[in-house]
Amino acid sequence: MPSPAVRSLLAFLGCLSLTARGPGADEPYKENEAAVAAVGQLGVNVVRGYPTRAAEGGATIRVGNRKEVVRNLAGNVLPVVALEFTGPAVTDATVAAAATHIPSFKYFDRVVFQNSAVTDAGLKSLAKCNVAEIVIGPGHLSGVGLRALADNTRLTALRVHGTSLSADGFKAVAGLKSLTDLSLKRSTVADRDLKPVGELGGLTDLDLSETAVSDAGLAHLAGLKKLTRLDLSRTRVTGTTLATLEGFAALTDLQLDGTPLTDTGLALLPALPALTTLDLSRTPVRGPGLRSVGRSPGLRELTLANSQVADPGLPFVAACKKLTILDMEHTRITDAGLKSLRGSTDLEVLNLGANAIGDEGLKELADLTHVVRLDLSGTRVTDGGLKSLAKMEGLQSLLLAGTKITSTAAQHLKSHTALTELNVAKTKFGDPGLVELTRNHEQLADLNLGGTPVGAGVEKVVAFKNLSRLILDDTKVGDGVVTKLAGMPSLSTLHLARTAISNASFKTFTEMRDTLIALDVTSTRLTPLKVRELRIALPYTHVVPYVP
C-alpha cells in the first residue's frame, strides 16, 4: 500500500486533471481575463489555482499584474481563486473597486488583507461577494465591517491575525453563524472576549495562539463540542480549567506549547477519545502530569520538546501505546530513561536531539523497528552506537549533526539502504565516509555535510542521482567542486555559505538554472556585483544573500 505521502501526491495529481475544468467535463474552464486585468491594475495580487474547497492542498500561482495566461499541465486556464490586498497603498476604495469584479470569478474562494489600509468600510464592500475565507492582517476592526458579512452563509473561515478587535467586533464575530474555522492568532484577545466566540457552536478549528487568553477565557469555550482542533500555544493557560474540554469527543489536535502549563494543570486534562495530536513543548511540565495523557487512547503524536520532562516522566509517555511520533528534543532525559521506551514499537518518528544520551541509550531503542525518522543531533552518540540501529531497516531519515561520529559511521549504515536523508553536519565525518556512502546509498536525496572536514571527496556526491538538497556550508570546497555538481539532474537546493568559491563559479551556476530553486553563497569570495548578476541570471532561483 502506498505511504501517506505517496497517497497525498496521487490525490493532488488527480486534482490536476479535474478541478481546472468548467461546468462541461470536456471543456476547459475560461476565466474572465478582462476582470483579471482590471483587478491587477488596482495593484491587487491575483491568485490562480485549484479551488481549496474542491481540491484540498491544491497549488496556487501568484500572477499579480503579469499579462501571461497561467495554465495547468493539461493546458487549461487556471481559475482565479483569491485576491490579496497587500501594502499601505491598498485602501477601502481599492477593495470596493475590486469587489465589483469578484462575482465574475466562478471559483473565487478567498480574500487576504495584509498590512493594508483597509478598514471596516472595505470589509462592507465584500458583503455580496460570497467569499468563503477572509484573512485579515495587522490592523484595527470594530463590528461594523464584520456584521455586514453575517448574511454570507458561505463564509466558513475567518482569520484575524495581529489585529485589535473591539468588544463590538467580537459580538459581530458571534453573528457569523456559518464559521467553522476561526483564527485570532496574535490579536488582542481578553478572556471576556471569548464569551461570544463560545456561541459559535459550529466551530471545528479555533486558533487562539499568541494571545493573552488564560484559564478564565478557556472556560467560555465549553459549548464548542464540535472542535477538532484547538490551538492555545503561547497563551497564559496553566491548565486549571482544562476540565472544560470534558465531552469534546471530536477534538483530535490540542496545541499547548509555550504555555505556563504545569503538571497540576495537565493532570486535569480529561479523556479525549479522538485526540491524536498533543503539543506540550516549551512548558514547565516535568512528568507526573503526563499520567493524564494516557487517558486518550488514540494519541499518536506527542511533542515534549524543550519541556522539563525527565526520566521519571517517560513511563507515562510509554503508556501511550499507539504513539507513532514522539518529539523529546532538548529535554532532561538520559540513557537510563530510554529503557521506558523499549515497548513503544509503533514509533515511526523519534526526536531525541540535544539530550544527554549516548551509545548505551541507543541500545534501549534497538527493537523500535518501525522508526523511519530518527533525530540524534547534539547527543553523545559515537560510531559504535550506530550498531544498535541495525534492526531499523526502514530508516529513511537519520540526523546526526553535532554528534561524536566520524567517517567510520558510514560503515555502520550499510544496511540502511532506505536512507534518503542524512545529516552529519558539525561532525568529523570526512571524505572517507563520503566515499563509503556512495557505495550503498545512491538513493540519498538530502545530504548535510556543513561544518565537516570534507574536501575533494565531495565530488563523489555526483553518484547520488536523486540528490535534491546538498548543504556544504563551512567546508573547504571550492570552485572545482561546484563544476562537478553542475551535471546533477535533481539538485535543487545548494548551500555553499562561508566556503572558498569565487566569481569563477558564476558560469557553472548559470548552467544549473533549470534545476536550482535555492542557492546560498553567503560570505564567499563571490563579489557583491557578481551575486547581483547571479540573481538576474537565475530569476527563478532564491539566491542568498540579497544584493539590491
Coordinates of C-alpha atoms in Angstrom, one line a residue:
M1 CA 0.0 0.0 0.0
P2 CA 1.4 3.5 -0.9
S3 CA 2.6 5.6 2.0
P4 CA 0.5 8.6 3.2
A5 CA 2.9 10.9 1.4
V6 CA 2.5 9.0 -1.9
R7 CA -1.3 8.8 -1.4
S8 CA -1.3 12.6 -1.0
L9 CA 0.7 13.1 -4.1
L10 CA -1.5 10.8 -6.1
A11 CA -4.6 12.7 -4.8
F12 CA -3.0 16.0 -5.8
L13 CA -2.1 14.7 -9.3
G14 CA -5.7 13.6 -9.7
C15 CA -6.8 17.2 -9.0
L16 CA -4.7 18.5 -11.9
S17 CA -6.9 16.9 -14.4
L18 CA -10.3 17.6 -12.7
T19 CA -10.6 20.8 -10.9
A20 CA -9.4 23.3 -13.5
R21 CA -12.4 22.5 -15.8
G22 CA -15.6 24.3 -16.0
P23 CA -19.2 23.1 -16.0
G24 CA -18.7 20.9 -19.1
A25 CA -16.5 17.9 -18.3
D26 CA -14.9 18.1 -21.7
E27 CA -14.4 21.8 -22.0
P28 CA -11.5 23.8 -20.4
Y29 CA -12.5 26.5 -18.0
K30 CA -12.4 30.0 -19.4
E31 CA -11.6 32.8 -16.9
N32 CA -12.8 36.4 -17.3
E33 CA -9.4 37.8 -18.3
A34 CA -10.8 41.3 -18.6
A35 CA -11.8 41.2 -15.0
V36 CA -8.4 39.8 -14.1
A37 CA -6.7 42.7 -15.8
A38 CA -8.9 45.3 -14.2
V39 CA -8.2 43.9 -10.7
G40 CA -4.5 43.7 -11.5
Q41 CA -4.5 47.4 -12.5
L42 CA -5.7 48.2 -9.0
G43 CA -2.5 46.9 -7.5
V44 CA -4.2 43.8 -6.2
N45 CA -2.4 40.4 -6.3
V46 CA -4.5 37.8 -8.3
V47 CA -4.1 34.2 -7.1
R48 CA -4.9 31.5 -9.6
G49 CA -5.0 27.8 -8.7
Y50 CA -7.3 24.9 -7.7
P51 CA -10.3 25.9 -5.5
T52 CA -9.3 24.9 -2.0
R53 CA -12.7 23.5 -1.2
A54 CA -12.7 21.3 -4.3
A55 CA -9.1 20.3 -4.2
E56 CA -7.6 20.5 -0.7
G57 CA -3.9 21.2 -0.9
G58 CA -4.0 22.4 -4.5
A59 CA -1.1 24.5 -5.5
T60 CA -1.6 28.2 -6.3
I61 CA 0.3 30.5 -8.6
R62 CA 0.5 34.3 -7.9
V63 CA 0.4 36.2 -11.1
G64 CA -0.2 39.8 -9.9
N65 CA -0.1 42.2 -12.8
R66 CA 1.7 39.8 -15.2
K67 CA 0.0 39.5 -18.6
E68 CA 0.8 35.9 -19.4
V69 CA -2.0 33.4 -19.1
V70 CA -1.3 30.8 -16.4
R71 CA -2.2 27.3 -17.4
N72 CA -2.2 23.9 -15.7
L73 CA -0.3 20.9 -17.1
A74 CA -3.2 20.0 -19.4
G75 CA -3.1 23.4 -21.0
N76 CA -6.3 24.7 -19.3
V77 CA -6.5 28.2 -17.8
L78 CA -6.3 28.1 -14.0
P79 CA -9.3 29.9 -12.4
V80 CA -8.9 32.9 -10.1
V81 CA -9.4 31.6 -6.5
A82 CA -8.3 34.6 -4.3
L83 CA -7.3 38.2 -4.2
E84 CA -4.5 39.6 -2.0
F85 CA -4.8 43.2 -0.8
T86 CA -1.3 43.9 0.4
G87 CA 0.5 47.1 1.5
P88 CA -0.5 50.6 2.7
A89 CA -1.4 51.7 -0.8
V90 CA -4.4 49.4 -0.7
T91 CA -7.4 51.3 0.6
D92 CA -11.1 50.8 1.1
A93 CA -11.7 52.3 -2.3
T94 CA -9.4 49.6 -3.8
V95 CA -11.5 46.9 -2.2
A96 CA -14.7 48.4 -3.4
A97 CA -13.5 48.6 -7.0
A98 CA -12.1 45.0 -6.9
A99 CA -15.4 43.7 -5.4
T100 CA -17.3 44.6 -8.5
H101 CA -15.3 42.0 -10.4
I102 CA -15.4 39.2 -7.9
P103 CA -18.8 37.8 -9.0
S104 CA -17.3 37.0 -12.4
F105 CA -14.8 34.6 -10.9
K106 CA -16.7 31.3 -10.7
Y107 CA -14.3 29.6 -8.4
F108 CA -13.4 32.6 -6.2
D109 CA -12.8 31.5 -2.6
R110 CA -10.6 33.8 -0.5
V111 CA -9.7 37.4 0.3
V112 CA -6.5 38.3 2.1
F113 CA -5.7 41.7 3.7
Q114 CA -2.0 42.1 4.7
N115 CA -0.6 45.3 6.1
S116 CA -3.1 47.3 4.1
A117 CA -5.0 50.5 5.0
V118 CA -8.4 48.7 4.7
T119 CA -10.9 49.4 7.4
D120 CA -14.4 48.2 8.2
A121 CA -15.7 50.1 5.2
G122 CA -13.6 47.9 3.0
L123 CA -15.0 44.8 4.6
K124 CA -18.5 46.0 3.9
S125 CA -17.7 46.1 0.2
L126 CA -17.5 42.3 0.3
A127 CA -21.0 41.8 1.7
K128 CA -22.4 40.4 -1.5
C129 CA -19.2 38.6 -2.8
N130 CA -20.0 35.2 -1.3
V131 CA -16.4 34.8 0.0
A132 CA -15.6 31.5 1.8
E133 CA -12.5 32.7 3.6
I134 CA -11.2 36.1 4.8
V135 CA -7.7 36.7 6.2
I136 CA -7.0 40.0 7.9
G137 CA -3.5 41.1 8.8
P138 CA -2.4 43.7 11.3
G139 CA -4.9 46.5 11.8
H140 CA -8.0 47.5 13.8
L141 CA -11.6 46.4 13.4
S142 CA -14.9 47.2 15.0
G143 CA -18.0 45.2 14.5
V144 CA -19.3 47.3 11.5
G145 CA -17.5 45.5 8.8
L146 CA -17.9 42.0 10.2
R147 CA -21.6 42.5 10.8
A148 CA -22.1 43.3 7.1
L149 CA -20.9 39.7 6.3
A150 CA -23.4 38.0 8.6
D151 CA -25.7 37.0 5.6
N152 CA -22.9 35.3 3.8
T153 CA -23.6 31.6 4.5
R154 CA -20.6 30.5 2.5
L155 CA -18.2 32.3 4.9
T156 CA -16.7 29.4 6.9
A157 CA -13.2 30.6 7.7
L158 CA -12.1 33.9 9.3
R159 CA -8.5 34.6 10.2
V160 CA -7.9 37.8 12.1
H161 CA -4.1 38.0 12.8
G162 CA -2.3 40.6 14.8
T163 CA -5.4 42.8 14.9
S164 CA -7.1 44.9 17.5
L165 CA -10.7 43.8 17.6
S166 CA -13.2 45.9 19.6
A167 CA -15.7 44.3 22.0
D168 CA -18.4 45.0 19.4
G169 CA -16.2 43.3 16.9
F170 CA -16.2 40.1 18.9
K171 CA -20.0 40.3 19.1
A172 CA -20.1 40.6 15.4
V173 CA -17.9 37.5 15.0
A174 CA -20.5 35.6 17.0
G175 CA -23.1 36.6 14.3
L176 CA -21.1 34.7 11.6
K177 CA -23.0 31.5 12.2
S178 CA -21.5 29.7 9.3
L179 CA -18.0 29.8 10.6
T180 CA -16.2 26.5 11.2
D181 CA -12.7 27.9 11.2
L182 CA -11.7 30.9 13.4
S183 CA -8.2 32.2 14.0
L184 CA -7.4 35.1 16.3
K185 CA -3.6 34.5 16.3
R186 CA -1.5 37.3 17.8
S187 CA -4.6 39.5 18.1
T188 CA -5.8 41.5 21.1
V189 CA -8.0 39.0 22.9
A190 CA -9.0 39.2 26.5
D191 CA -10.7 36.4 28.4
R192 CA -14.1 38.2 28.4
D193 CA -13.9 38.4 24.5
L194 CA -14.2 34.6 24.3
K195 CA -17.8 34.6 25.6
P196 CA -19.3 35.5 22.2
V197 CA -16.8 33.2 20.5
G198 CA -18.2 30.4 22.7
E199 CA -21.6 30.9 21.0
L200 CA -20.2 29.7 17.6
G201 CA -21.3 26.1 18.1
G202 CA -20.3 25.1 14.6
L203 CA -16.6 25.8 15.0
T204 CA -14.3 22.9 14.3
D205 CA -11.0 24.8 14.3
L206 CA -10.1 27.5 16.8
D207 CA -6.7 29.2 16.9
L208 CA -6.0 31.5 19.9
S209 CA -2.2 31.2 19.8
E210 CA -0.1 34.1 21.0
T211 CA -2.9 35.9 22.7
A212 CA -3.5 36.9 26.3
V213 CA -6.1 34.2 26.9
S214 CA -5.9 32.5 30.3
D215 CA -7.7 29.7 32.1
A216 CA -10.7 32.0 32.7
G217 CA -11.1 32.5 28.9
L218 CA -10.9 28.8 28.2
A219 CA -13.9 28.3 30.5
H220 CA -16.1 30.2 27.9
L221 CA -15.5 27.6 25.3
A222 CA -17.3 24.8 27.0
G223 CA -20.1 24.7 24.4
L224 CA -17.8 24.2 21.4
K225 CA -18.3 20.4 21.3
K226 CA -17.6 20.2 17.5
L227 CA -14.0 21.4 17.8
T228 CA -11.5 19.1 16.1
R229 CA -8.5 21.4 16.6
L230 CA -7.8 23.9 19.4
D231 CA -4.6 26.0 19.4
L232 CA -3.7 27.6 22.7
S233 CA 0.0 27.9 22.0
R234 CA 1.9 30.7 23.9
T235 CA -1.2 31.8 25.8
R236 CA -1.5 32.2 29.6
V237 CA -3.3 28.9 30.1
T238 CA -1.9 27.0 33.2
G239 CA -4.4 24.2 32.9
T240 CA -6.7 24.9 35.9
T241 CA -9.8 24.9 33.6
L242 CA -8.7 22.1 31.2
A243 CA -11.7 20.1 32.5
T244 CA -13.7 22.5 30.3
L245 CA -12.7 20.1 27.5
E246 CA -14.7 17.3 29.0
G247 CA -17.1 15.9 26.4
F248 CA -15.1 17.3 23.4
A249 CA -15.5 14.0 21.6
A250 CA -14.3 15.3 18.2
L251 CA -11.1 17.0 19.4
T252 CA -8.2 15.5 17.5
D253 CA -5.5 18.2 17.9
L254 CA -4.6 20.2 21.0
Q255 CA -1.8 22.7 21.0
L256 CA -0.5 23.9 24.3
D257 CA 3.2 24.7 23.5
G258 CA 4.8 27.7 25.1
T259 CA 2.1 27.9 27.9
P260 CA 2.8 28.1 31.6
L261 CA 1.0 24.7 31.9
T262 CA 2.1 22.8 35.0
D263 CA 1.9 19.1 35.9
T264 CA -1.0 20.0 38.2
G265 CA -2.9 21.6 35.4
L266 CA -2.1 18.9 32.9
A267 CA -3.5 16.3 35.4
L268 CA -6.9 17.9 34.8
L269 CA -6.9 17.0 31.1
P270 CA -10.0 14.8 30.6
A271 CA -10.2 11.7 28.5
L272 CA -10.4 12.8 24.8
P273 CA -11.3 9.8 22.8
A274 CA -10.5 11.3 19.4
L275 CA -7.3 13.1 20.4
T276 CA -4.4 12.1 18.1
T277 CA -2.0 15.1 18.4
L278 CA -0.8 16.9 21.6
D279 CA 1.9 19.5 21.8
L280 CA 3.3 20.3 25.2
S281 CA 6.7 21.7 24.0
R282 CA 8.2 24.6 25.9
T283 CA 6.1 24.1 29.0
P284 CA 7.1 23.6 32.7
V285 CA 5.7 20.1 32.6
R286 CA 8.1 17.7 34.3
G287 CA 6.4 14.3 34.2
P288 CA 3.7 13.4 36.7
G289 CA 1.0 15.4 34.8
L290 CA 1.7 13.1 31.8
R291 CA -0.4 10.4 33.5
S292 CA -3.5 12.2 32.1
V293 CA -2.2 11.9 28.6
G294 CA -2.7 8.1 28.8
R295 CA -6.5 8.7 29.2
S296 CA -6.7 9.5 25.5
P297 CA -6.2 6.0 23.9
G298 CA -5.9 7.2 20.3
L299 CA -2.9 9.6 20.9
R300 CA -0.4 9.2 18.0
E301 CA 1.7 12.3 18.1
L302 CA 3.2 13.8 21.3
T303 CA 5.6 16.8 21.4
L304 CA 7.5 17.5 24.5
A305 CA 10.5 19.4 23.0
N306 CA 12.1 22.0 25.2
S307 CA 10.0 21.0 28.2
Q308 CA 11.2 20.0 31.7
V309 CA 10.4 16.3 31.2
A310 CA 13.0 14.0 32.7
D311 CA 13.4 10.2 33.1
P312 CA 10.6 9.8 35.7
G313 CA 8.0 11.1 33.1
L314 CA 8.9 8.6 30.4
P315 CA 6.8 5.6 31.8
F316 CA 3.7 7.8 31.3
V317 CA 4.8 8.5 27.7
A318 CA 5.3 4.8 27.1
A319 CA 1.8 4.2 28.4
C320 CA 0.5 5.8 25.1
K321 CA 0.7 2.5 23.2
K322 CA -0.4 4.0 19.8
L323 CA 2.3 6.7 19.6
T324 CA 3.9 6.9 16.2
I325 CA 5.5 10.4 16.6
L326 CA 7.4 11.4 19.7
D327 CA 9.5 14.6 19.9
M328 CA 11.6 14.9 23.0
E329 CA 14.3 17.3 21.7
H330 CA 16.2 19.2 24.4
T331 CA 14.5 17.7 27.5
R332 CA 16.2 16.2 30.6
I333 CA 16.1 12.6 29.6
T334 CA 19.2 10.3 29.9
D335 CA 20.2 6.8 28.7
A336 CA 18.6 5.3 31.8
G337 CA 15.2 6.9 30.9
L338 CA 15.2 5.4 27.4
K339 CA 14.5 2.0 28.9
S340 CA 10.9 3.0 29.3
L341 CA 10.6 3.3 25.5
R342 CA 11.5 -0.3 24.8
G343 CA 7.9 -1.2 24.3
S344 CA 7.0 1.8 22.1
T345 CA 7.3 -0.4 19.0
D346 CA 4.8 1.6 16.9
L347 CA 7.1 4.7 16.8
E348 CA 7.9 5.9 13.3
V349 CA 9.3 9.3 14.1
L350 CA 11.5 9.8 17.1
N351 CA 13.4 13.0 18.0
L352 CA 15.9 12.8 20.9
G353 CA 18.2 15.6 19.8
A354 CA 20.1 17.8 22.2
N355 CA 19.8 15.3 25.1
A356 CA 22.4 13.8 27.4
I357 CA 22.1 10.4 25.8
G358 CA 24.8 8.2 24.1
D359 CA 25.5 4.8 22.9
E360 CA 24.1 3.0 25.9
G361 CA 20.8 4.7 25.4
L362 CA 20.6 3.6 21.8
K363 CA 20.8 0.0 22.9
E364 CA 17.4 0.5 24.5
L365 CA 15.9 1.5 21.1
A366 CA 17.2 -1.5 19.2
D367 CA 13.7 -3.1 18.8
L368 CA 11.9 0.0 17.6
T369 CA 12.0 -1.5 14.1
H370 CA 9.3 0.8 12.6
V371 CA 11.2 4.0 13.0
V372 CA 11.7 5.8 9.7
R373 CA 13.0 9.1 11.0
L374 CA 15.4 9.4 13.9
D375 CA 17.0 12.6 15.2
L376 CA 20.0 12.2 17.4
S377 CA 21.5 15.7 16.7
G378 CA 23.6 17.2 19.5
T379 CA 23.8 13.9 21.5
R380 CA 26.9 11.9 22.7
V381 CA 26.4 9.2 20.1
T382 CA 29.5 7.7 18.5
D383 CA 30.2 5.5 15.6
G384 CA 29.8 2.4 17.7
G385 CA 26.4 3.4 18.9
L386 CA 25.0 3.2 15.4
K387 CA 25.3 -0.6 15.5
S388 CA 22.2 -0.5 17.7
L389 CA 20.2 0.8 14.8
A390 CA 20.7 -2.3 12.7
K391 CA 17.1 -3.5 13.0
M392 CA 15.7 -0.2 11.8
E393 CA 15.8 -1.4 8.2
G394 CA 13.2 1.0 7.0
L395 CA 15.1 4.1 8.4
Q396 CA 14.7 6.9 5.8
S397 CA 16.0 9.9 7.7
L398 CA 18.9 10.0 10.2
L399 CA 20.1 13.2 11.8
L400 CA 23.5 13.1 13.5
A401 CA 24.6 16.7 13.4
G402 CA 26.8 17.7 16.3
T403 CA 27.4 14.1 17.5
K404 CA 30.7 12.3 18.1
I405 CA 30.7 10.3 14.9
T406 CA 33.4 10.1 12.3
S407 CA 33.7 8.7 8.8
T408 CA 33.5 5.2 10.3
A409 CA 29.8 5.8 10.8
A410 CA 29.3 5.1 7.2
Q411 CA 30.4 1.5 7.8
H412 CA 27.5 1.0 10.3
L413 CA 25.0 2.4 7.9
K414 CA 25.5 -0.1 5.1
S415 CA 22.3 -2.0 5.8
H416 CA 20.2 1.2 5.9
T417 CA 19.6 1.2 2.1
A418 CA 16.3 3.1 2.5
L419 CA 18.1 6.2 3.7
T420 CA 17.1 9.3 1.7
E421 CA 18.2 12.0 4.3
L422 CA 21.4 12.1 6.2
N423 CA 22.7 15.0 8.3
V424 CA 26.2 14.7 9.7
A425 CA 26.9 18.5 10.0
K426 CA 29.4 19.6 12.5
T427 CA 30.9 16.2 13.0
K428 CA 34.3 14.6 12.0
F429 CA 32.6 12.8 9.0
G430 CA 35.1 13.3 6.1
D431 CA 35.9 12.2 2.6
P432 CA 36.4 8.5 3.5
G433 CA 32.9 8.4 4.9
L434 CA 31.5 10.1 1.9
V435 CA 33.2 7.6 -0.4
E436 CA 31.6 4.8 1.6
L437 CA 28.2 6.3 1.3
T438 CA 28.3 6.3 -2.5
R439 CA 28.6 2.5 -2.4
N440 CA 25.4 1.8 -0.6
H441 CA 23.2 4.9 -0.6
E442 CA 22.7 6.0 -4.2
Q443 CA 19.1 6.9 -3.3
L444 CA 20.1 9.8 -1.0
A445 CA 18.0 12.9 -1.7
D446 CA 19.1 15.2 1.2
L447 CA 22.7 15.4 2.5
N448 CA 24.0 17.8 5.0
L449 CA 27.8 18.0 5.3
G450 CA 28.0 21.5 6.7
G451 CA 30.9 22.1 9.0
T452 CA 32.6 18.8 8.3
P453 CA 36.2 18.2 7.2
V454 CA 35.1 17.0 3.7
G455 CA 37.2 18.3 0.8
A456 CA 37.9 16.9 -2.7
G457 CA 35.8 13.9 -1.8
V458 CA 32.6 15.9 -2.2
E459 CA 33.0 15.3 -5.9
K460 CA 31.7 11.8 -5.2
V461 CA 28.2 13.1 -4.5
V462 CA 27.6 13.1 -8.2
A463 CA 26.8 9.4 -7.7
F464 CA 23.6 10.4 -5.9
K465 CA 21.4 10.8 -8.9
N466 CA 18.4 11.6 -6.7
L467 CA 20.1 14.2 -4.6
S468 CA 18.0 17.3 -4.4
R469 CA 19.4 19.1 -1.4
L470 CA 23.1 19.5 -0.6
I471 CA 24.5 21.5 2.3
L472 CA 28.2 22.3 2.2
D473 CA 28.3 25.4 4.4
D474 CA 31.6 25.9 6.3
T475 CA 33.5 23.3 4.4
K476 CA 36.7 23.5 2.3
V477 CA 35.1 23.1 -1.0
G478 CA 36.0 25.5 -3.9
D479 CA 35.2 26.2 -7.5
G480 CA 36.4 22.8 -8.7
V481 CA 33.7 21.0 -6.7
V482 CA 31.0 23.3 -8.0
T483 CA 32.0 22.4 -11.5
K484 CA 31.4 18.7 -10.7
L485 CA 28.0 19.4 -9.3
A486 CA 26.7 21.1 -12.4
G487 CA 25.6 17.9 -14.1
M488 CA 23.5 16.6 -11.2
P489 CA 19.9 16.2 -12.6
S490 CA 17.9 16.6 -9.4
L491 CA 19.9 19.1 -7.4
S492 CA 17.6 22.0 -6.5
T493 CA 19.0 23.3 -3.2
L494 CA 22.7 24.1 -2.8
H495 CA 24.2 25.8 0.3
L496 CA 27.8 27.0 0.0
A497 CA 28.0 29.7 2.7
R498 CA 31.4 30.5 4.0
T499 CA 33.3 28.4 1.5
A500 CA 36.1 29.3 -0.9
I501 CA 34.0 29.5 -4.0
S502 CA 34.6 32.6 -6.1
N503 CA 33.4 34.5 -9.2
A504 CA 34.9 31.6 -11.2
S505 CA 31.7 29.6 -10.3
F506 CA 29.4 32.1 -11.8
K507 CA 29.2 30.4 -15.2
T508 CA 28.6 27.0 -13.6
F509 CA 25.7 28.3 -11.5
T510 CA 24.1 29.7 -14.7
E511 CA 24.3 26.2 -16.2
M512 CA 22.2 25.0 -13.3
R513 CA 19.4 27.4 -13.8
D514 CA 16.9 24.7 -14.9
T515 CA 17.1 22.8 -11.6
L516 CA 18.3 25.2 -8.9
I517 CA 15.5 26.6 -6.6
A518 CA 17.7 27.8 -3.7
L519 CA 21.3 28.9 -3.6
D520 CA 23.2 30.2 -0.6
V521 CA 26.6 31.9 -1.3
T522 CA 26.8 34.0 1.9
S523 CA 30.2 35.1 2.9
T524 CA 32.1 33.5 0.0
R525 CA 34.5 35.0 -2.5
L526 CA 31.8 35.9 -4.9
T527 CA 31.8 39.7 -5.1
P528 CA 28.5 41.7 -4.4
L529 CA 28.4 42.7 -8.1
K530 CA 28.6 39.0 -9.1
V531 CA 25.9 38.0 -6.6
R532 CA 23.7 40.7 -8.1
E533 CA 24.3 39.4 -11.6
L534 CA 23.6 35.9 -10.3
R535 CA 20.2 36.9 -9.1
I536 CA 19.4 38.3 -12.6
A537 CA 20.8 35.3 -14.4
L538 CA 18.8 32.9 -12.2
P539 CA 15.4 34.6 -12.0
Y540 CA 13.6 31.5 -10.6
T541 CA 16.2 30.8 -8.0
H542 CA 16.2 32.1 -4.4
V543 CA 19.7 33.4 -4.1
V544 CA 21.1 34.4 -0.7
P545 CA 22.4 36.9 0.2
Y546 CA 20.2 39.5 -1.2
V547 CA 22.2 42.2 -3.0
P548 CA 19.9 45.1 -4.3

